[in-house]
Structure formats: C-alpha cells, structure tokens
Amino acid sequence: MKLRTLAHGRRGLPFALAVLLGGCASFSPDAGLDVARNAAFAELNKDVVKINDVAGAISAKARVDQLLKKPLTADTAVQIALLNNRGLQAAFNELGVAEAQMVAASLPPNPTFGISKLSGRFEIEVERQIAGSLFALVTLPFRAEIARDRFQSQQLRTAETVMTLAADTRRQFHRAVAASAQVGFIEQAKGSAEAASELFKRLGESGGVNKLDQAREFAFDAELGAQLAQARLVQRQERERLVRLLGLWGDELKFKLPNTLPPLPRLQSVKAIESEALRKRIDLQVARADLDVLAKSLGLTNATRFVNDIDLLGRRTYDRGRSINDHGHVERETSRSRTVELDIEIPIFDFGQTKVVQAEQNYMQAANKLAEKAVNIRSEAREAYVGYRATYDIARQYQNNVLPLRKIIQDESLLHYSGMLIDVTQLITDARARILSNVVAINARRDFWIAHTDLKHVVIGGGSGGGGATVAAAGGGDAGGGGH
C-alpha cells in the first residue's frame, strides 16, 4: 500500500541536495592492485603486473624471455607465472570490475526526467516532471561504505589468488624436476643393463653362461626399458602441467629444467606457527572482512526495516487554453503549477521482519564459518609442520644412509660375482634394490620441497592446492610403481 502526499510551491526540487554529498569514490591508478602487489613483494619477493595495453604486454614478455634464458629455478618459475599466467590477469580484471561497482555505488541515484503534452481543441497542457528515489539518496553513505568494504574484500581475494598461483607453481616445479631426475637415473641404469646384457649374450654364445642366467639378465634389461618409458611419460606430463601454470607456448616451451632437485637445506625451527598463521593468512582476513560487511548490512537492514522505498517526484505543469472574449476574439490563457509528490510504501503486511531475520542468519552463518576457519588454520599449521619435519627426516635418511649403503652393496655384489662367489640372480636383485632406493630417494626429496612450500603458504595463505596427505600418497604410489 502506498500513501501519496502532494505539495505545491515555487521553490526548486530538493534533488540539489545531492550536490552536497561528498565522499564519492574514484578509480585508483592500479585498479586496486596495491594489496596484491604489496603481499607478493613482502611474502614472496616477487612482482605482479596488470597488463592493460600493448606496451605492458611487451614489457612483461621481455622479462619472461630474459628469465627463460637460463635453467629455471623455483623462484624464477614463480616470477614467470606471476607475469605470464592469463588466469591471474583475469583475476586482476575481476578486481577492476569490483572497483567500478564500488565507484558506481558511491554515486547519487540518477533522477528521471519526463515530459508530456496533452492538447485538445481549445486547450494544451504541457507537463514536465523529475523523479528520483529519496530512499536511495538518504542511504547513499551507508551503501557506499558497504561497497568500499566489499571492494577491499575483493582486493584480499586477489592477493590470495596470487599466493595460490605461486604455491601451485612451486610445487609443480619440484614435481617436474623430480620426474626429470628419475628419467636421468633410470637412463643410467638402463645403459649399464644393456652393457651387461651384451656381455651375457657373448658369454652365452661361448658357453660361459647358461640360458637361465641369460634370461634373467635380459628380463632385467627389458623391465628397465618399460620403467624408463613410464618415467618419460610422467616427465612429459609433469612438464606440461608446469607449462600451463607458467602460461608458456611456442618457442617459450624450450625452457630448461635442472637435472636434480636442490639439496636439503638446514632444518628450520618454526616457533608460534599457529599464531603467525592466524595473523597472516589472507583467507582469514577475507572472512573477517566479509563478516564486517554483513554486520554493516545488518545494521542498515534494521535501520530501514519499516521503509522499503521512498520516491520523490517533482512536477511542473503548464496549462494553455483558448477562450472567446465578449468581443468575439480568441484569447490564450496559460496557468502554471508546481507539484511535489512523496510516495511512501507503508508496511501493512510485511514489517521487514523477514529481511532482518535473513540478515541475522547470514551474519551468524558467516561468524560460524569464520570460527571454523580459525580452528582449521591452527590444525593446518600443525599438520604442515609435522609434514615438513617428517619429510625432511625421511629425505635425509635416504641421502645419508640408504643410498650410500645401496652403492656399497651393489659394488660388493659385483666383486663377489666376478669372483664366482654369488650367481647372477643375487647381482640382479641387488641392482633392482638400488634402483628402487634411488627412485624413492628422489621422491622423498621432492616431497620435502613440496612440504616446504606447504609450510610457507599455510602461514601466508594460498596453500590449499596441495596438502601433506596428498603428497604422501603420490610419493607412495611412485615408489611402489617400480621406479619411474
């Protein structure tokens, strides 16, 4: 139900009040990218650039080409991804759209102008009117503040996207390098096996080796060939996954990866990791910002629960008519009138309780999700540190103990076989065990560097792309696959 009031007067319409409203938002030079840029520099020591024109694209490509001239490291791979990944650029465009929406929300509502003409045989009526929402005008400061808060939340989400891309790129770099390292080791083992097979073939022809020992050596060489083919397949797959994150194509695909993973660093001592994660995690900051926006929205809902809309209408009417005077002449008559109408919707059936309840439930839902996220972040931080420490110990055990012992065993087995103290079966068994240990050692070092990345990003955010359980499962599967 609407109640309409009419007022007449000679003064102008009150829409001029909109001119007095200050604080209209304006566009920033970098479309709000400063939050993501500062976070990338502070936490990653990397640059992010939004490409808006041809000059920016050429500059970014020049930097990428320069980085691709040398074999990649984890750091250079991350920098290339931040410069060249088009999905990240799309996130920057989304941030620009959010800024445009914020600016639009800070502007006064546009008035509506109308003109009508009614003419008859002796009369002409011309009506001009201007209409606008007084409700939108009054609530403009509140809506503008909420829009600014939403834009700030989007800035944090964009920064989280940067961190996620950096974490995913670093993890995939280590996977790709590990796959290449496995190919290199199995190629060396395959070369040695081929030489041994050729020797066994000649010994068999001269009668120095029986057919059973010959068959065992040939089977070992064939199995290594199958494992090498599987390792090369994984190598290509992991490389292509890295290519997608880096956004490379064409001649850029000729980039080189290092042959081995970096050596194990010194073990980091992480103190107060839970509190640091609660202080730095970007996704937690986003949740807090969203909760603040909902709180302000709830306050606005309570303030306007009884008034859904107020429309202010200003109208000026000109009545022009013709009449015949006493002398028989036609005379024109003009009358002017000004009208101001105020339309107010009176909530007879709905007093706004539904809107208030909905806003309250949305707020409580967000508050509960924020509390859940805080609990989960503490647990994720502890889990990441446990994974970091465990993978470090495992990789160091293989590096310092298992691999040196496996080499000693194989060397001694070869000496014993040459002295006819053991048969070829034991020699092949020891060679297989060494190959498997080396493959597992490569996987262990890969898992450590992935856990190292998880530990860093569980504190700053963007680390949800990979977890310790997933890494462990992948490593176990590789190890059990027979050494590819």
XYZ file of C-alpha atoms in Angstrom:
484
model
C 0.000 0.000 0.000
C 1.298 3.473 -0.860
C 0.398 6.813 0.654
C 0.813 9.842 -1.629
C 1.143 13.408 -0.408
C 1.054 16.485 -2.629
C 2.658 19.850 -2.024
C 2.768 22.985 -4.139
C 5.313 25.737 -4.124
C 7.635 27.894 -6.144
C 10.931 26.544 -4.854
C 13.137 24.103 -6.800
C 13.132 20.405 -6.231
C 15.306 19.084 -3.426
C 17.463 16.994 -5.723
C 20.057 19.743 -5.473
C 20.894 18.171 -2.107
C 22.788 15.508 -3.988
C 25.408 18.090 -4.873
C 26.197 18.465 -1.191
C 27.010 14.802 -0.804
C 30.747 14.293 -0.702
C 32.919 11.242 -0.437
C 32.219 9.804 -3.857
C 34.766 7.125 -4.638
C 37.154 7.443 -7.556
C 39.205 4.980 -9.592
C 42.688 4.177 -8.354
C 45.663 4.259 -10.757
C 46.273 0.498 -10.455
C 42.646 -0.679 -10.151
C 43.162 -1.671 -6.514
C 46.141 -3.943 -7.200
C 48.264 -2.425 -4.426
C 47.182 -5.010 -1.832
C 48.167 -7.966 -4.021
C 51.360 -6.250 -5.145
C 52.459 -5.471 -1.586
C 51.666 -9.002 -0.410
C 53.630 -10.569 -3.276
C 56.652 -8.400 -2.587
C 56.565 -8.827 1.193
C 55.931 -12.595 1.315
C 57.355 -13.838 -1.991
C 59.794 -11.103 -3.016
C 58.123 -11.161 -6.438
C 56.442 -8.637 -8.730
C 52.909 -8.698 -10.092
C 51.885 -6.629 -13.080
C 48.493 -5.963 -14.601
C 48.699 -5.885 -18.388
C 46.375 -3.200 -19.755
C 47.915 -2.346 -23.108
C 50.368 -3.441 -25.769
C 53.293 -1.703 -24.080
C 52.636 -3.545 -20.833
C 52.381 -6.868 -22.651
C 55.673 -6.276 -24.462
C 57.428 -5.330 -21.219
C 56.136 -8.423 -19.406
C 57.137 -10.721 -22.271
C 60.626 -9.224 -22.322
C 61.039 -10.049 -18.644
C 59.742 -13.580 -19.189
C 62.092 -14.151 -22.121
C 65.021 -12.963 -20.024
C 64.148 -15.398 -17.228
C 63.793 -18.289 -19.682
C 67.334 -17.915 -20.993
C 68.751 -19.819 -18.007
C 67.604 -23.122 -16.480
C 64.620 -22.437 -14.274
C 64.682 -22.361 -10.514
C 61.668 -22.471 -8.263
C 61.885 -18.708 -7.733
C 62.156 -17.843 -11.424
C 59.277 -20.189 -12.223
C 57.084 -18.368 -9.704
C 58.030 -14.985 -11.145
C 57.246 -16.128 -14.694
C 53.843 -17.408 -13.586
C 53.010 -14.115 -11.866
C 53.935 -12.216 -15.024
C 52.568 -14.548 -17.682
C 49.608 -16.523 -16.311
C 46.436 -15.316 -18.052
C 44.187 -16.701 -15.363
C 45.872 -14.334 -12.918
C 45.329 -11.451 -15.331
C 41.640 -12.397 -15.444
C 41.561 -12.145 -11.641
C 43.045 -8.647 -11.946
C 40.275 -7.772 -14.429
C 37.694 -9.039 -11.956
C 39.217 -6.725 -9.361
C 38.817 -3.838 -11.801
C 35.145 -4.710 -12.235
C 34.737 -4.702 -8.443
C 36.278 -1.242 -8.262
C 33.884 0.031 -10.930
C 30.978 -1.337 -8.909
C 32.305 0.394 -5.795
C 32.527 3.727 -7.598
C 29.028 3.286 -9.017
C 27.640 2.537 -5.551
C 29.127 5.766 -4.171
C 27.341 7.993 -6.714
C 23.941 9.594 -6.038
C 20.989 7.984 -7.807
C 20.206 9.334 -11.241
C 16.952 11.308 -11.437
C 14.333 10.525 -14.066
C 13.079 13.265 -16.343
C 9.822 13.164 -18.232
C 7.726 15.475 -20.360
C 4.191 15.048 -21.633
C 1.811 17.102 -23.729
C -1.945 16.925 -23.816
C -3.747 19.006 -26.437
C -7.368 19.465 -27.291
C -9.434 21.742 -29.441
C -9.068 24.794 -27.252
C -6.525 23.656 -24.597
C -2.899 22.460 -24.458
C -1.426 21.009 -21.287
C 2.356 20.539 -21.053
C 3.747 18.659 -18.055
C 7.413 18.288 -17.117
C 8.445 16.066 -14.217
C 11.581 14.915 -12.454
C 11.574 11.876 -10.181
C 14.133 10.125 -8.001
C 14.441 7.749 -5.063
C 14.764 9.687 -1.848
C 15.411 6.415 -0.028
C 18.458 5.699 -2.209
C 19.686 9.243 -1.624
C 19.365 9.078 2.156
C 21.038 5.675 2.432
C 23.832 6.571 -0.006
C 26.588 6.965 2.650
C 25.782 3.578 4.164
C 25.656 1.818 0.825
C 28.872 3.480 -0.311
C 30.675 2.344 2.833
C 29.478 -1.238 2.342
C 30.593 -1.124 -1.288
C 34.060 0.031 -0.218
C 34.286 -2.822 2.262
C 33.287 -5.320 -0.412
C 35.928 -3.962 -2.734
C 38.550 -4.310 -0.017
C 37.478 -7.942 0.423
C 37.944 -8.461 -3.302
C 41.429 -6.968 -3.019
C 42.283 -9.580 -0.406
C 40.834 -12.333 -2.591
C 43.025 -11.188 -5.455
C 46.071 -11.309 -3.204
C 45.074 -14.836 -2.201
C 44.876 -15.782 -5.890
C 48.451 -14.543 -6.309
C 49.608 -16.657 -3.370
C 47.764 -19.720 -4.650
C 49.361 -19.457 -8.084
C 52.796 -19.044 -6.501
C 52.319 -22.113 -4.296
C 50.956 -24.268 -7.130
C 53.818 -23.235 -9.416
C 56.475 -24.002 -6.829
C 55.002 -27.421 -6.088
C 54.700 -28.288 -9.763
C 58.257 -27.154 -10.411
C 59.532 -29.652 -7.852
C 57.375 -32.411 -9.339
C 58.661 -31.708 -12.842
C 62.299 -31.651 -11.725
C 61.837 -34.883 -9.761
C 60.342 -36.570 -12.817
C 63.326 -35.440 -14.913
C 65.745 -36.685 -12.260
C 64.097 -40.114 -12.278
C 64.410 -40.301 -16.051
C 68.095 -39.412 -15.820
C 68.830 -42.068 -13.214
C 66.895 -44.826 -14.976
C 68.657 -43.953 -18.233
C 71.998 -44.522 -16.494
C 70.769 -47.829 -15.057
C 69.438 -48.826 -18.465
C 72.800 -48.135 -20.073
C 74.570 -50.353 -17.549
C 71.974 -53.096 -18.020
C 72.353 -53.003 -21.794
C 76.106 -53.384 -21.479
C 75.624 -56.330 -19.114
C 73.104 -57.915 -21.480
C 75.538 -57.650 -24.363
C 78.238 -59.302 -22.226
C 75.852 -62.093 -21.203
C 74.922 -62.612 -24.822
C 78.572 -63.169 -25.785
C 79.192 -65.388 -22.775
C 76.150 -67.402 -23.695
C 77.401 -67.906 -27.219
C 80.724 -69.171 -25.870
C 79.063 -71.341 -23.250
C 80.271 -69.272 -20.295
C 76.718 -68.500 -19.054
C 73.724 -70.805 -19.053
C 70.386 -69.903 -20.605
C 68.720 -69.303 -17.216
C 71.191 -66.613 -16.203
C 70.981 -65.143 -19.680
C 67.179 -64.943 -19.493
C 67.296 -63.274 -16.080
C 69.660 -60.569 -17.312
C 67.607 -59.991 -20.481
C 64.380 -59.756 -18.423
C 66.011 -57.217 -16.104
C 67.064 -55.115 -19.090
C 63.542 -55.316 -20.580
C 61.929 -54.279 -17.288
C 64.220 -51.268 -17.086
C 63.150 -50.327 -20.607
C 59.482 -50.377 -19.558
C 60.236 -48.357 -16.431
C 62.157 -45.805 -18.494
C 59.227 -45.415 -20.893
C 56.869 -44.888 -17.947
C 59.249 -42.367 -16.378
C 59.456 -40.403 -19.621
C 55.666 -40.319 -19.825
C 55.441 -38.901 -16.289
C 58.187 -36.434 -17.125
C 56.240 -35.052 -20.088
C 53.010 -34.878 -18.095
C 54.587 -33.032 -15.186
C 56.327 -30.633 -17.565
C 53.065 -29.810 -19.339
C 51.355 -29.113 -16.021
C 54.139 -26.684 -15.226
C 53.800 -25.120 -18.688
C 50.127 -24.363 -18.051
C 50.905 -22.594 -14.786
C 53.682 -20.578 -16.426
C 51.427 -19.646 -19.366
C 54.060 -20.572 -21.958
C 53.643 -21.596 -25.594
C 55.516 -21.634 -28.912
C 59.264 -21.136 -28.683
C 58.924 -20.489 -24.945
C 58.427 -24.250 -24.434
C 62.158 -24.803 -24.950
C 62.926 -23.769 -21.386
C 65.334 -25.949 -19.398
C 64.855 -27.520 -16.006
C 67.686 -28.506 -13.659
C 68.720 -32.168 -13.673
C 68.281 -32.669 -9.941
C 66.334 -31.210 -7.068
C 68.070 -28.732 -4.772
C 69.961 -30.245 -1.836
C 68.324 -30.365 1.541
C 68.605 -27.067 3.418
C 69.109 -26.654 7.121
C 66.075 -27.617 9.142
C 64.018 -24.577 10.053
C 62.868 -24.090 13.603
C 59.314 -22.802 13.441
C 58.016 -21.112 16.564
C 54.462 -19.965 17.214
C 53.369 -21.140 13.771
C 49.699 -21.191 14.781
C 49.614 -17.574 15.915
C 51.597 -16.491 12.856
C 49.112 -18.245 10.573
C 46.166 -16.606 12.331
C 47.841 -13.240 11.889
C 48.909 -13.562 8.248
C 46.502 -15.898 6.474
C 44.795 -13.974 3.678
C 41.721 -16.203 3.541
C 41.106 -15.496 7.225
C 41.382 -11.766 6.528
C 38.835 -12.203 3.724
C 36.434 -13.988 6.070
C 36.799 -11.246 8.670
C 36.188 -8.556 6.045
C 33.099 -10.368 4.773
C 31.804 -10.591 8.327
C 32.270 -6.836 8.775
C 30.324 -6.203 5.571
C 27.476 -8.392 6.772
C 27.463 -6.628 10.124
C 27.084 -3.265 8.414
C 24.430 -4.670 6.099
C 22.526 -5.931 9.129
C 22.675 -2.505 10.709
C 21.318 -0.965 7.534
C 18.536 -3.550 7.407
C 17.479 -2.726 10.963
C 17.534 0.996 10.226
C 15.342 0.718 7.127
C 13.171 -2.242 8.020
C 9.955 -0.162 8.083
C 10.598 1.765 4.875
C 11.203 -0.161 1.707
C 11.376 2.796 -0.662
C 10.628 6.493 -0.837
C 10.138 8.050 -4.246
C 10.250 11.810 -4.599
C 8.509 13.235 -7.651
C 8.680 16.838 -8.800
C 6.292 18.050 -11.470
C 5.733 21.382 -13.232
C 2.593 21.762 -15.308
C 1.710 24.351 -17.921
C -1.948 24.637 -18.915
C -2.552 26.564 -22.094
C -6.103 27.173 -23.236
C -8.058 29.351 -25.635
C -11.300 31.195 -24.973
C -13.544 33.697 -26.789
C -13.995 37.031 -25.102
C -17.015 39.302 -25.153
C -15.843 40.953 -28.369
C -15.639 37.642 -30.197
C -11.830 37.405 -30.203
C -9.843 34.271 -29.268
C -7.581 34.717 -26.233
C -4.795 32.411 -24.917
C -4.707 31.548 -21.245
C -1.670 29.998 -19.509
C -1.506 28.692 -15.960
C 1.488 27.209 -14.204
C 1.623 24.936 -11.210
C 4.400 23.104 -9.373
C 3.834 19.850 -7.568
C 6.000 17.777 -5.280
C 4.798 14.259 -4.542
C 6.205 11.938 -1.936
C 5.358 8.242 -2.309
C 5.938 6.154 0.794
C 5.260 2.444 0.967
C 3.626 1.611 4.304
C 4.408 -1.938 5.501
C 0.952 -3.123 6.490
C 1.523 -6.787 5.653
C 5.325 -7.071 5.942
C 7.022 -5.052 8.691
C 10.506 -6.013 7.463
C 10.922 -8.858 9.922
C 11.767 -11.310 7.148
C 14.638 -9.152 5.942
C 16.009 -8.760 9.463
C 15.847 -12.492 10.200
C 17.525 -13.310 6.899
C 20.303 -10.786 7.548
C 20.840 -12.078 11.087
C 21.056 -15.686 9.902
C 23.512 -14.718 7.152
C 25.644 -12.943 9.730
C 25.624 -15.883 12.158
C 26.469 -18.237 9.296
C 29.481 -16.120 8.368
C 30.534 -15.854 12.032
C 30.412 -19.625 12.456
C 32.382 -20.147 9.261
C 34.996 -17.683 10.473
C 35.315 -19.555 13.773
C 35.588 -22.848 11.898
C 38.279 -21.418 9.629
C 40.285 -20.212 12.628
C 40.180 -23.702 14.160
C 41.105 -25.312 10.836
C 44.002 -22.930 10.259
C 45.535 -23.892 13.590
C 45.258 -27.562 12.683
C 46.579 -26.983 9.144
C 49.596 -25.159 10.536
C 50.419 -28.025 12.894
C 49.874 -30.583 10.132
C 52.091 -28.668 7.704
C 54.918 -28.511 10.230
C 54.603 -32.224 11.008
C 54.771 -32.976 7.267
C 57.732 -30.651 6.818
C 59.689 -32.227 9.650
C 58.843 -35.818 8.703
C 59.683 -35.444 5.016
C 62.945 -33.761 5.947
C 63.937 -36.679 8.164
C 62.948 -39.225 5.512
C 64.849 -37.474 2.715
C 67.921 -37.074 4.916
C 67.789 -40.771 5.879
C 67.880 -41.809 2.241
C 70.581 -39.272 1.397
C 72.904 -40.050 4.310
C 72.316 -43.766 4.930
C 70.221 -45.737 2.448
C 71.826 -44.657 -0.834
C 75.450 -44.986 0.353
C 74.703 -48.467 1.707
C 72.962 -49.500 -1.521
C 76.008 -48.445 -3.518
C 78.293 -50.451 -1.253
C 76.037 -53.497 -1.613
C 75.995 -53.300 -5.401
C 79.767 -52.782 -5.632
C 80.437 -55.738 -3.350
C 77.943 -57.903 -5.211
C 79.712 -57.160 -8.469
C 83.057 -58.131 -6.918
C 81.600 -61.339 -5.494
C 80.018 -62.189 -8.818
C 83.311 -61.620 -10.605
C 84.930 -63.968 -8.077
C 82.163 -66.502 -8.706
C 81.049 -66.272 -5.090
C 77.410 -65.422 -5.979
C 75.302 -66.075 -9.050
C 73.676 -63.539 -11.373
C 70.358 -63.769 -9.510
C 71.776 -62.063 -6.434
C 73.525 -59.489 -8.584
C 70.291 -58.567 -10.351
C 68.381 -58.469 -7.053
C 70.866 -56.027 -5.574
C 70.785 -53.867 -8.717
C 66.980 -53.707 -8.616
C 67.042 -52.767 -4.923
C 69.465 -49.922 -5.614
C 67.333 -48.572 -8.460
C 64.231 -48.646 -6.287
C 66.036 -46.918 -3.411
C 67.256 -44.137 -5.691
C 63.778 -43.575 -7.095
C 62.281 -43.452 -3.597
C 65.051 -41.057 -2.524
C 64.180 -38.720 -5.393
C 60.523 -38.867 -4.412
C 61.421 -38.220 -0.771
C 63.367 -35.099 -1.684
C 60.514 -33.955 -3.916
C 58.021 -34.492 -1.093
C 60.197 -32.457 1.251
C 60.288 -29.455 -1.079
C 56.530 -29.677 -1.551
C 56.097 -29.835 2.236
C 58.443 -26.849 2.492
C 56.093 -24.938 0.170
C 53.047 -26.071 2.147
C 54.597 -24.837 5.378
C 55.261 -21.400 3.920
C 51.818 -20.968 2.415
C 49.897 -22.401 5.338
C 51.098 -19.282 7.144
C 50.582 -16.643 4.467
C 47.695 -18.227 2.556
C 47.117 -19.623 -0.900
C 48.366 -23.065 0.076
C 45.174 -25.078 -0.286
C 46.238 -26.518 -3.633
C 48.316 -29.268 -2.049
C 48.418 -30.959 1.306
C 50.706 -33.265 3.143
C 48.355 -36.249 2.778
C 48.153 -35.793 -0.975
C 51.913 -35.515 -1.294
C 52.468 -38.593 0.785
C 50.005 -40.591 -1.287
C 51.645 -39.503 -4.512
C 55.083 -40.350 -3.224
C 53.990 -43.786 -2.086
C 52.402 -44.503 -5.424
C 55.533 -43.557 -7.291
C 57.710 -45.636 -5.095
C 55.544 -48.630 -5.443
C 55.361 -48.315 -9.162
C 58.708 -49.856 -9.693
C 60.921 -46.871 -10.121
C 59.933 -44.443 -12.782
